[in-house]
Tab-separated table of C-alpha atoms in Angstrom:
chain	number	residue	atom	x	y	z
A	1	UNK	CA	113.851	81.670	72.628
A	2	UNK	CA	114.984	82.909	75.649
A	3	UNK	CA	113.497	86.490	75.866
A	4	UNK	CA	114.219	89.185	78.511
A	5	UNK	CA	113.628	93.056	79.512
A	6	UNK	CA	116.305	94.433	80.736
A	7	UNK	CA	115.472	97.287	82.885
A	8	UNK	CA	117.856	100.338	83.879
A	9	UNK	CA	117.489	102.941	86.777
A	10	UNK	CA	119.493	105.811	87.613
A	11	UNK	CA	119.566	107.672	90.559
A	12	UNK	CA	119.011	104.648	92.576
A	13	UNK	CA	122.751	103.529	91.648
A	14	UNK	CA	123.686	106.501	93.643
A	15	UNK	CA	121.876	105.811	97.217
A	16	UNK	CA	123.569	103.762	99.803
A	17	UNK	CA	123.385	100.568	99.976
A	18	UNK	CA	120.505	99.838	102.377
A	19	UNK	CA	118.273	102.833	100.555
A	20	UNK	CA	119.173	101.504	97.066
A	21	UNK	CA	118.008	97.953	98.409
A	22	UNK	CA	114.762	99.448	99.462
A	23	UNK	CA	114.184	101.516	96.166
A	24	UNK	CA	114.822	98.784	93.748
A	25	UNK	CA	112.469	96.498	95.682
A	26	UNK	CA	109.797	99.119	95.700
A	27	UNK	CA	110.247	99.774	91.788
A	28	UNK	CA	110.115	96.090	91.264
A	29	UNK	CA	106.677	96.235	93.170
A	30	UNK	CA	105.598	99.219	90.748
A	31	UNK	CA	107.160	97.737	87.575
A	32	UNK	CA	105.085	94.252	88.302
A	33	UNK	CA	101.479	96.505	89.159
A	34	UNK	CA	102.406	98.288	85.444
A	35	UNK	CA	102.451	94.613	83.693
A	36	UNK	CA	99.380	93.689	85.367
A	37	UNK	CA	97.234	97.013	84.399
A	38	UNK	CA	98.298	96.584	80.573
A	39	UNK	CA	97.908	93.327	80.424
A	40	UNK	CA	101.499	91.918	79.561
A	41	UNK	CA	102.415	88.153	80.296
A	42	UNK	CA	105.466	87.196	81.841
A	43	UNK	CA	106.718	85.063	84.523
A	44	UNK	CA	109.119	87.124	86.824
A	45	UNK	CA	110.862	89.720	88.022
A	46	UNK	CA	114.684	89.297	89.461
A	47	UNK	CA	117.421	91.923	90.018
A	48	UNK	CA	121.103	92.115	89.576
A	49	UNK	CA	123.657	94.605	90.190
A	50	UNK	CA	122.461	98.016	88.306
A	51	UNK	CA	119.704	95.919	86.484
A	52	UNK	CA	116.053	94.462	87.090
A	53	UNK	CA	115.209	91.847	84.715
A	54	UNK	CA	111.413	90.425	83.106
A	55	UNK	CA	110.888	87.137	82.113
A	56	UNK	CA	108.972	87.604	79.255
A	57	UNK	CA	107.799	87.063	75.426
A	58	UNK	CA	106.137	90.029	75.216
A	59	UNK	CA	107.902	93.103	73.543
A	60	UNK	CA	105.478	95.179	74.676
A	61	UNK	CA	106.533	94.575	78.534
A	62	UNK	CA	109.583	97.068	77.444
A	63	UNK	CA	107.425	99.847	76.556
A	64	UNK	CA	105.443	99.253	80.074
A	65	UNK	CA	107.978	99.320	82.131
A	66	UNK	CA	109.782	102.513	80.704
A	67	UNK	CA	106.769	103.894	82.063
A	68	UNK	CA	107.670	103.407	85.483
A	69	UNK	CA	108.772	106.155	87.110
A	70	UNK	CA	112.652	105.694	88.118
A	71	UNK	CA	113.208	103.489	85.033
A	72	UNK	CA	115.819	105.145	82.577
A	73	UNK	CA	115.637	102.949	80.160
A	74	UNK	CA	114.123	99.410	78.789
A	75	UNK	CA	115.201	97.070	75.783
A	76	UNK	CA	113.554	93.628	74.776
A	77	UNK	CA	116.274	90.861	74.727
A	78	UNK	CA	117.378	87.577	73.463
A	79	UNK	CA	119.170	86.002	76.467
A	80	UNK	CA	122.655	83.841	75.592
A	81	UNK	CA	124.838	82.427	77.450
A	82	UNK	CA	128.267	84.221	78.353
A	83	UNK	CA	130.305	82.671	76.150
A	84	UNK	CA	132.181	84.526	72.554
A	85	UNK	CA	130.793	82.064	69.878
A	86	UNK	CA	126.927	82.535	71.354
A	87	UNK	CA	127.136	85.929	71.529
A	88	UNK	CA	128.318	85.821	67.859
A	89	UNK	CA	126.149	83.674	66.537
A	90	UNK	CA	123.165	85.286	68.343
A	91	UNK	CA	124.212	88.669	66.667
A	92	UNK	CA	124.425	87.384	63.517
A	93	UNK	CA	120.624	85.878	63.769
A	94	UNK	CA	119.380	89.029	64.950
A	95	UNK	CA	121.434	90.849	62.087
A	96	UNK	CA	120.626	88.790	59.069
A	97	UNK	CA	116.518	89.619	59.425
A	98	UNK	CA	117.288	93.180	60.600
A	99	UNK	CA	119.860	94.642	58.592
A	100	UNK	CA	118.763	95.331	54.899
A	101	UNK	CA	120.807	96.015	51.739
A	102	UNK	CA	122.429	99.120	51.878
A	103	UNK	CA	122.234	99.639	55.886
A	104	UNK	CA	125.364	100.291	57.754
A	105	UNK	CA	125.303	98.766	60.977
A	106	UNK	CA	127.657	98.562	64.408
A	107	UNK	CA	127.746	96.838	67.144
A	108	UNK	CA	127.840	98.528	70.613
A	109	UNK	CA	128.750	96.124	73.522
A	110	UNK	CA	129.394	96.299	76.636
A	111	UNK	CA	130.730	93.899	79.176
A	112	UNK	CA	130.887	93.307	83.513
A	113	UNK	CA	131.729	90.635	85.431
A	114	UNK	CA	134.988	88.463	85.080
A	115	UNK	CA	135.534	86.753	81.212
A	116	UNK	CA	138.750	86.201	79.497
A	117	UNK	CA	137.494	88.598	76.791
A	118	UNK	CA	137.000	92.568	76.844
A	119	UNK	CA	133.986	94.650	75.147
A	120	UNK	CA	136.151	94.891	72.512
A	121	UNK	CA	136.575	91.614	71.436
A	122	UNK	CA	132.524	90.951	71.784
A	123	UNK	CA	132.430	94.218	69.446
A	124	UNK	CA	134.717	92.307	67.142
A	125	UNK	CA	133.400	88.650	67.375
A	126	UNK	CA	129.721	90.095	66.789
A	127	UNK	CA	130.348	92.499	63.691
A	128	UNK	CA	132.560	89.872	61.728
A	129	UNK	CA	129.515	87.477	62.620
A	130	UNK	CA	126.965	89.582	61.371
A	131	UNK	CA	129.114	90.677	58.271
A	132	UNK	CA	130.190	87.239	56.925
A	133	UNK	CA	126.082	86.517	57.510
A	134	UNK	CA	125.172	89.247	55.361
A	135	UNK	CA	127.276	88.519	52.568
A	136	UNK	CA	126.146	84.645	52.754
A	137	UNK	CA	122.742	86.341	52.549
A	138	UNK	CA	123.839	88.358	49.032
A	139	UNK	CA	123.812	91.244	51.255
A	140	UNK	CA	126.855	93.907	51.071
A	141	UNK	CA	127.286	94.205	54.493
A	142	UNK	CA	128.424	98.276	55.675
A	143	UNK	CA	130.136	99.206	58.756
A	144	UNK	CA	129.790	102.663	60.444
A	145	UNK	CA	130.375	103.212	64.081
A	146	UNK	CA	129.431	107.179	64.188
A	147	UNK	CA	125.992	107.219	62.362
A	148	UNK	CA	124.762	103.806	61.428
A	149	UNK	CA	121.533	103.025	59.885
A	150	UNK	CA	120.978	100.153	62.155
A	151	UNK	CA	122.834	98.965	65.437
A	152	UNK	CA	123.127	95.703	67.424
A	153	UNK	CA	123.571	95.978	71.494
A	154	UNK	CA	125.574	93.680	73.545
A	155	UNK	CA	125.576	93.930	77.248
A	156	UNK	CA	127.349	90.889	79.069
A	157	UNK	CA	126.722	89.820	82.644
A	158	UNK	CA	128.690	87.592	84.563
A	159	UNK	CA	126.804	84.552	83.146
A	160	UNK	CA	124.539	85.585	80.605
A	161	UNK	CA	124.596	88.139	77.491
A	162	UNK	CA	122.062	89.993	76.552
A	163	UNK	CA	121.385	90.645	72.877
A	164	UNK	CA	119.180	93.814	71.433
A	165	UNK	CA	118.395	96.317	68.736
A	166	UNK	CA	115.900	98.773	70.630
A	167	UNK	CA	116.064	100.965	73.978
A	168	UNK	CA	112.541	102.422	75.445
A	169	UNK	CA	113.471	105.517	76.882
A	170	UNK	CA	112.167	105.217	80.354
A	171	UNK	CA	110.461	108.081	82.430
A	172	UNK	CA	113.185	108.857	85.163
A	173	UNK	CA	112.988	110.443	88.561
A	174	UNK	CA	112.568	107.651	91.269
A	175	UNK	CA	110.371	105.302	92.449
A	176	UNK	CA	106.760	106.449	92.857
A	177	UNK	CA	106.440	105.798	97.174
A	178	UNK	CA	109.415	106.447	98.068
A	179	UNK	CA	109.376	109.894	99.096
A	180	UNK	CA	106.148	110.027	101.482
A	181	UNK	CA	102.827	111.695	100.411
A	182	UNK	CA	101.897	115.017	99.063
A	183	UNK	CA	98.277	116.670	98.797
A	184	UNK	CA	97.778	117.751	95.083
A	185	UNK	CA	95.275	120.537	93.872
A	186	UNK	CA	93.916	119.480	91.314
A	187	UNK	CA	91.858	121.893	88.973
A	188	UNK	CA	91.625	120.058	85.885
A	189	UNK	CA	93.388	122.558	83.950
A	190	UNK	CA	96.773	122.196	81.993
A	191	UNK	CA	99.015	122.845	84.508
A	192	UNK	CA	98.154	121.035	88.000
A	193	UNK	CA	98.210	117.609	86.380
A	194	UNK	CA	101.433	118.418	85.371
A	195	UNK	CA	102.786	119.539	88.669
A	196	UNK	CA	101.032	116.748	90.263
A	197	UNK	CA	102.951	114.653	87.461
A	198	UNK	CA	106.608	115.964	87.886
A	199	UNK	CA	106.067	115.668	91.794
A	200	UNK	CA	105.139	111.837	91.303
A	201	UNK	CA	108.001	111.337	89.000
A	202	UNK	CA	110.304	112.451	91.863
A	203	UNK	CA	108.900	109.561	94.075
A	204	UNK	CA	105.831	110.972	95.716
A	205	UNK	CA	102.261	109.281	96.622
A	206	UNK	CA	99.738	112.167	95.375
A	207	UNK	CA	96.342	112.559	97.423
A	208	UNK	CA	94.096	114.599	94.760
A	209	UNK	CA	92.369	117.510	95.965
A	210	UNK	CA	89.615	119.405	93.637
A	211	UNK	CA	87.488	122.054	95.048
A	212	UNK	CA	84.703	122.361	93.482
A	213	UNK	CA	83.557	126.316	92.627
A	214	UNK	CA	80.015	125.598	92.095
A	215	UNK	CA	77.948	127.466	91.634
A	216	UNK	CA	79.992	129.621	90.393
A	217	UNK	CA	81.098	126.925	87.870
A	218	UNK	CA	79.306	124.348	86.493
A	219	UNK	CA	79.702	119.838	86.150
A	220	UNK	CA	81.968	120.194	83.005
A	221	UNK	CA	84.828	121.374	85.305
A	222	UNK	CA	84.398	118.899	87.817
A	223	UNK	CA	84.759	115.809	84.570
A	224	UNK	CA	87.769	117.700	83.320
A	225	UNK	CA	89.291	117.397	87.282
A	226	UNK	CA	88.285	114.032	87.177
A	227	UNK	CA	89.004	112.863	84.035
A	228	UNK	CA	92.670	114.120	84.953
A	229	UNK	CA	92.959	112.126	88.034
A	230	UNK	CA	92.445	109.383	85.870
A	231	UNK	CA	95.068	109.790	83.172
A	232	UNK	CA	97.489	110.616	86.548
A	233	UNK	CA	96.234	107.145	88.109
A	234	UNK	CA	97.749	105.473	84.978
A	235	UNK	CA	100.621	106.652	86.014
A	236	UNK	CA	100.587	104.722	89.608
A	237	UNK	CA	99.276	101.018	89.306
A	238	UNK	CA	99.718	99.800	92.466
A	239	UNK	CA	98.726	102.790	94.488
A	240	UNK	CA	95.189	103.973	94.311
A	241	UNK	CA	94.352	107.483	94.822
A	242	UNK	CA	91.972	108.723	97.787
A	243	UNK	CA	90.663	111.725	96.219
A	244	UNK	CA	88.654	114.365	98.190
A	245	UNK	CA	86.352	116.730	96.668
A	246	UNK	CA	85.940	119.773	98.425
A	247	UNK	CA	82.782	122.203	98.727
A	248	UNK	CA	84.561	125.981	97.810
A	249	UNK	CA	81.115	127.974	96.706
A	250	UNK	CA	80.912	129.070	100.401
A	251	UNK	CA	84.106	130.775	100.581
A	252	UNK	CA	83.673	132.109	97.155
A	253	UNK	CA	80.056	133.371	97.855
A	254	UNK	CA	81.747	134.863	101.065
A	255	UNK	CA	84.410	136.806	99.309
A	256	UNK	CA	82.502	138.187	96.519
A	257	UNK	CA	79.697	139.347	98.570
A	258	UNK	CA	81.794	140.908	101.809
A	259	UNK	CA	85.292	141.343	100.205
A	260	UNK	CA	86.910	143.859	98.025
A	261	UNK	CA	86.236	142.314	94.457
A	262	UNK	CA	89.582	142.361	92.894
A	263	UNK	CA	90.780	140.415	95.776
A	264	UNK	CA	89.045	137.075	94.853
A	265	UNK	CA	91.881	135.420	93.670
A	266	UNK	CA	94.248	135.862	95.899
A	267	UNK	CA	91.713	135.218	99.143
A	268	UNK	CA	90.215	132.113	97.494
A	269	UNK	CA	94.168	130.893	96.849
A	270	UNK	CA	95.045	131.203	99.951
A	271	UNK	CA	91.511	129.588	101.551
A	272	UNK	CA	92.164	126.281	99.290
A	273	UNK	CA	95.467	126.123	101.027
A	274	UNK	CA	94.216	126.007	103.843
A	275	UNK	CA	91.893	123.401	103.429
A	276	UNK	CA	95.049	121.395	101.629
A	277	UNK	CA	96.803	121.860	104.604
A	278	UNK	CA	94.046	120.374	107.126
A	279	UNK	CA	94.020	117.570	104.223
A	280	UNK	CA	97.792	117.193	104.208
A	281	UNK	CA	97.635	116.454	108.543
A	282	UNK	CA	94.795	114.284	108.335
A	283	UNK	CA	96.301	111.943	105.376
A	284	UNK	CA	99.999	112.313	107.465
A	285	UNK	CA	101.275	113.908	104.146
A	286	UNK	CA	104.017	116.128	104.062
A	287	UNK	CA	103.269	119.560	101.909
A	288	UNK	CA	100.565	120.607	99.191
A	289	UNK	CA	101.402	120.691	95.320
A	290	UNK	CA	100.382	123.411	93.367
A	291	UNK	CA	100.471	124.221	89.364
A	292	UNK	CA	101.456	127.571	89.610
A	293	UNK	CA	104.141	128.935	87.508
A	294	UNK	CA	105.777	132.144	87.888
A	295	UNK	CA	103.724	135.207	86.129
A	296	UNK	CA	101.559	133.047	83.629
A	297	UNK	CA	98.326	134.291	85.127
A	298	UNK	CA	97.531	137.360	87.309
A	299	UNK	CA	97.135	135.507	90.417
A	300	UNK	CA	100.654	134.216	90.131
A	301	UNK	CA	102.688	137.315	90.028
A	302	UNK	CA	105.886	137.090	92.582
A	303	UNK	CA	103.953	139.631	95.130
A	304	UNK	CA	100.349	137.500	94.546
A	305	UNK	CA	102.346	134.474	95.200
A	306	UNK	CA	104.045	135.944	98.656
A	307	UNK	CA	100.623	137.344	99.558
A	308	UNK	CA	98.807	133.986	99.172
A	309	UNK	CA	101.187	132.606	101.714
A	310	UNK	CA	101.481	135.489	103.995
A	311	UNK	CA	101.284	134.024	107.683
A	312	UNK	CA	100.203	130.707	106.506
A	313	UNK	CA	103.008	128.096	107.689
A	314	UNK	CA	102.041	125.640	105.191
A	315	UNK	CA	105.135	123.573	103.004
A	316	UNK	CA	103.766	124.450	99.412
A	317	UNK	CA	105.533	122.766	96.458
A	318	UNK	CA	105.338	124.374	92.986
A	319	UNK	CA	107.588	122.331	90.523
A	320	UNK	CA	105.987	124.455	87.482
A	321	UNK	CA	107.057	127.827	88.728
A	322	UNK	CA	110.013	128.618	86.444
A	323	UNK	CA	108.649	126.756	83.182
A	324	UNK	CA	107.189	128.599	80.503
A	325	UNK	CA	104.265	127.160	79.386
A	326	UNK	CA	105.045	125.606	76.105
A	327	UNK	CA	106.963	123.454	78.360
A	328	UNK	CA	103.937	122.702	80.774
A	329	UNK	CA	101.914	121.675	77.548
A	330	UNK	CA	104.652	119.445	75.807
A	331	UNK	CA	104.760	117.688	79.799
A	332	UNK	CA	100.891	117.776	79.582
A	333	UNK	CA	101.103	116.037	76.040
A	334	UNK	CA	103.305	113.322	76.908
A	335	UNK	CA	101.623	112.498	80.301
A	336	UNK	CA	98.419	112.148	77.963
A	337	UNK	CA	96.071	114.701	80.409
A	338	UNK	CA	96.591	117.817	77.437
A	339	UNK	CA	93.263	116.767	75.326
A	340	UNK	CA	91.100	116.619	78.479
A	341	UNK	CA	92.625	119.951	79.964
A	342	UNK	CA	91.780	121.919	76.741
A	343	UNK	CA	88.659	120.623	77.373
A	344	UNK	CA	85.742	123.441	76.786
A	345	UNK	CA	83.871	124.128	80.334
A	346	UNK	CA	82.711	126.826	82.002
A	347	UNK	CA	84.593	129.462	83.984
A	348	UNK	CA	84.421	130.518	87.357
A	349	UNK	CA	82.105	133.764	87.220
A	350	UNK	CA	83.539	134.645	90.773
A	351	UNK	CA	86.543	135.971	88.902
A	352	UNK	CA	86.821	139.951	88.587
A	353	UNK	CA	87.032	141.639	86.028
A	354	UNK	CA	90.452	143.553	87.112
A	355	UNK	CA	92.048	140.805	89.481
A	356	UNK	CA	94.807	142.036	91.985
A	357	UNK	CA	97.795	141.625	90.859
A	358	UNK	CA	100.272	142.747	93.611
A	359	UNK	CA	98.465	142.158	96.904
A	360	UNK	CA	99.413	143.772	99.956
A	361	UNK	CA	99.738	141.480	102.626
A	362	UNK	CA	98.824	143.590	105.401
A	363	UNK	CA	95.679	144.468	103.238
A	364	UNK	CA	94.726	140.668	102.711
A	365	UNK	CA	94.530	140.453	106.658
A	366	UNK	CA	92.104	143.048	106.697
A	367	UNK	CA	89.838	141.134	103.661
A	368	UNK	CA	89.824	137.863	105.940
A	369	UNK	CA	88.794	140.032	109.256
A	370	UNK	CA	85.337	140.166	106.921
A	371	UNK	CA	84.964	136.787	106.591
A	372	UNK	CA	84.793	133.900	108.947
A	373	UNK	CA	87.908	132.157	107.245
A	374	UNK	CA	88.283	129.373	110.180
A	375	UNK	CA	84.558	128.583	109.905
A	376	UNK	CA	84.764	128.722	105.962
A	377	UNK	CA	87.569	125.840	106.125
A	378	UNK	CA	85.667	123.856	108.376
A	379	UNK	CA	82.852	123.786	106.369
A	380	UNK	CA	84.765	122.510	103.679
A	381	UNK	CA	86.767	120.260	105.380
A	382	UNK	CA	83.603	118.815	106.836
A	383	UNK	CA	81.551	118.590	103.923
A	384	UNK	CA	84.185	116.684	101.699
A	385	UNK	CA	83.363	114.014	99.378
A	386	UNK	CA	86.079	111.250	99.919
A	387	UNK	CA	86.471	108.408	97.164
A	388	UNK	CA	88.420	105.987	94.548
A	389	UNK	CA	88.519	106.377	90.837
């Protein structure tokens, strides 16, 4: 048997030439590093035009490679060679184990490269194949080519054919490294491993940032943060996360004790971006994800959200911020990081019991004049924990 993945991309089709050269190579890199961490055998990786291909017998390589971020799509194959009667006869194999009494079945093929036969013909060769098979089998073979029970897909290439009955949805966006590196906040809860998620899926090398509250919260926060990393590294074989931890109490114990109360929130917000943004220089990265999303909480009202950036030239990135949040948990679901976020731990008892919910900038200033904020984000920047899952 001559067994192949067949692996499709789609915005990469659309760069130049010397960019889409670049970003298939790079998403060959990532597709091999996803083999490798789940184990799947196989013997190469080549590319045509629109297509990367895996030499492999293991149908599971499909599945791992539509995990991939810029991969569309994946299918496990049965490799022929280019020629009518082959393609046929192939169909008909695959058709006479797969197709069961009663099922209606069609053949969709398609077809590039120069032959002296069109799609069409391949769609008729194949189903009169597969039907005369079935009825040699006792079968009472069905045709429907708007809803049928069971299909058979045909994709020619200029020498070979490809031969298939299942597509793995693939993941999308483009490949991850290809767009530079972000700093990611990363609290643990539902919605930063999303963000952190949906910004990876567009290309981009995450550096994971947690700060840590304690001790105004407790270990169980700092697993949940962790634990989330995790599920987001098995998202990126291939590109290990340096992860900084970053001492926060301070600040906190510095706002609650010389700050108006119901300011918290907003100062603390706007501390941890700083810190990000010191990050984001050192690491050469080029802005600072955050989960925030557009009124879910009272820090992220439209006037909080303005205030918490007020003066700050910093390039934030908040790909959650029009989603509603059933959409942020079916992300969080999918990505696998939901269980762990719903995780029970232990709130941070610096926050107020009335939070501010539309800050005055101008006021904000006059918090921070309190406070030593430059010395606060030195501290923190100073005292972080750097490491590797």
């Amino acid at each position: 048997m001559n067994n192949i993945v067949i692996v499709r991309y789609g915005e990469l089709a659309l760069k130049s030439p010397g960019v889409r050269n670049h970003y298939e190579k790079v998403l060959m890199r990532n597709i091999s590093a996803m083999l490798d961490q789940r184990g799947v055998e196989y013997s190469g990786l080549s590319r045509e035009w629109g297509r990367i291909f895996i030499k492999t017998s293991d149908e599971t390589a499909a599945n791992a490679a539509a995990d991939v971020f810029g991969v569309v799509s994946a299918s496990f194959a049965t490799a022929v060679d280019a020629d009518l009667d082959a393609i046929s006869r192939k169909c008909a194999d695959i058709g006479a184990g797969f197709i069961e009494e009663g099922d209606s079945f069609a053949i969709r093929a398609r077809r590039t490269g120069n032959h002296d036969f069109s799609s069409q013909d391949v769609g008729l060769k194949c189903g009169d194949a597969v039907w005369e098979r079935l009825l040699s089998a006792g079968k009472t073979p069905v045709v429907d080519l708007t809803t049928p029970d069971k299909e058979i897909f045909v994709e020619v290439r200029q020498k070979e054919a490809y031969v298939f009955t299942e597509n793995s949805r693939g993941v999308g966006g483009l490949p991850l490294g290809t767009q530079g590196k972000m700093v990611a906040l990363v609290s643990g809860g539902i919605d930063s491993p999303v963000a952190a998620w949906l910004m990876m899926k567009r290309g981009v090398e995450i550096i994971p940032v947690y700060c840590s509250n304690e001790p105004f919260a407790d270990d169980s926060t700092r697993q949940r943060a962790l634990d989330s990393i995790r599920v987001l590294q098995q998202w990126a074989p291939g590109h290990p996360f340096k992860i900084y931890e970053i001492p926060h109490g301070c600040s906190l114990k510095a706002f609650v004790e010389q700050c108006s109360r119901n300011k918290t929130c907003v100062l603390c917000k706007r501390t941890m971006y700083r810190v990000a943004y010191e990050i984001m220089k050192r690491e050469g990265a080029a802005g600072v994800i955050t989960g925030s999303s557009l009124g879910q909480v009272a820090s992220q009202t439209s006037a909080n959200m303005y205030a918490e950036l007020y003066g700050l030239a910093i390039p934030l990135y908040h790909p959650l911020i029009a989603l509603d949040k059933a959409d942020i948990i079916d992300i969080a679901r999918k990505i696998g990081s939901y269980n762990i976020s719903v995780r029970p731990v232990t709130c941070c008892s610096a926050v107020p019991e009335r939070p501010e919910t539309r800050s005055e900038c101008d006021s904000l200033l006059a918090e921070e004049s309190k406070v030593d904020i430059d010395g606060l984000v030195r501290y923190s920047v100073s005292g972080a924990k750097v490491f590797k899952l």
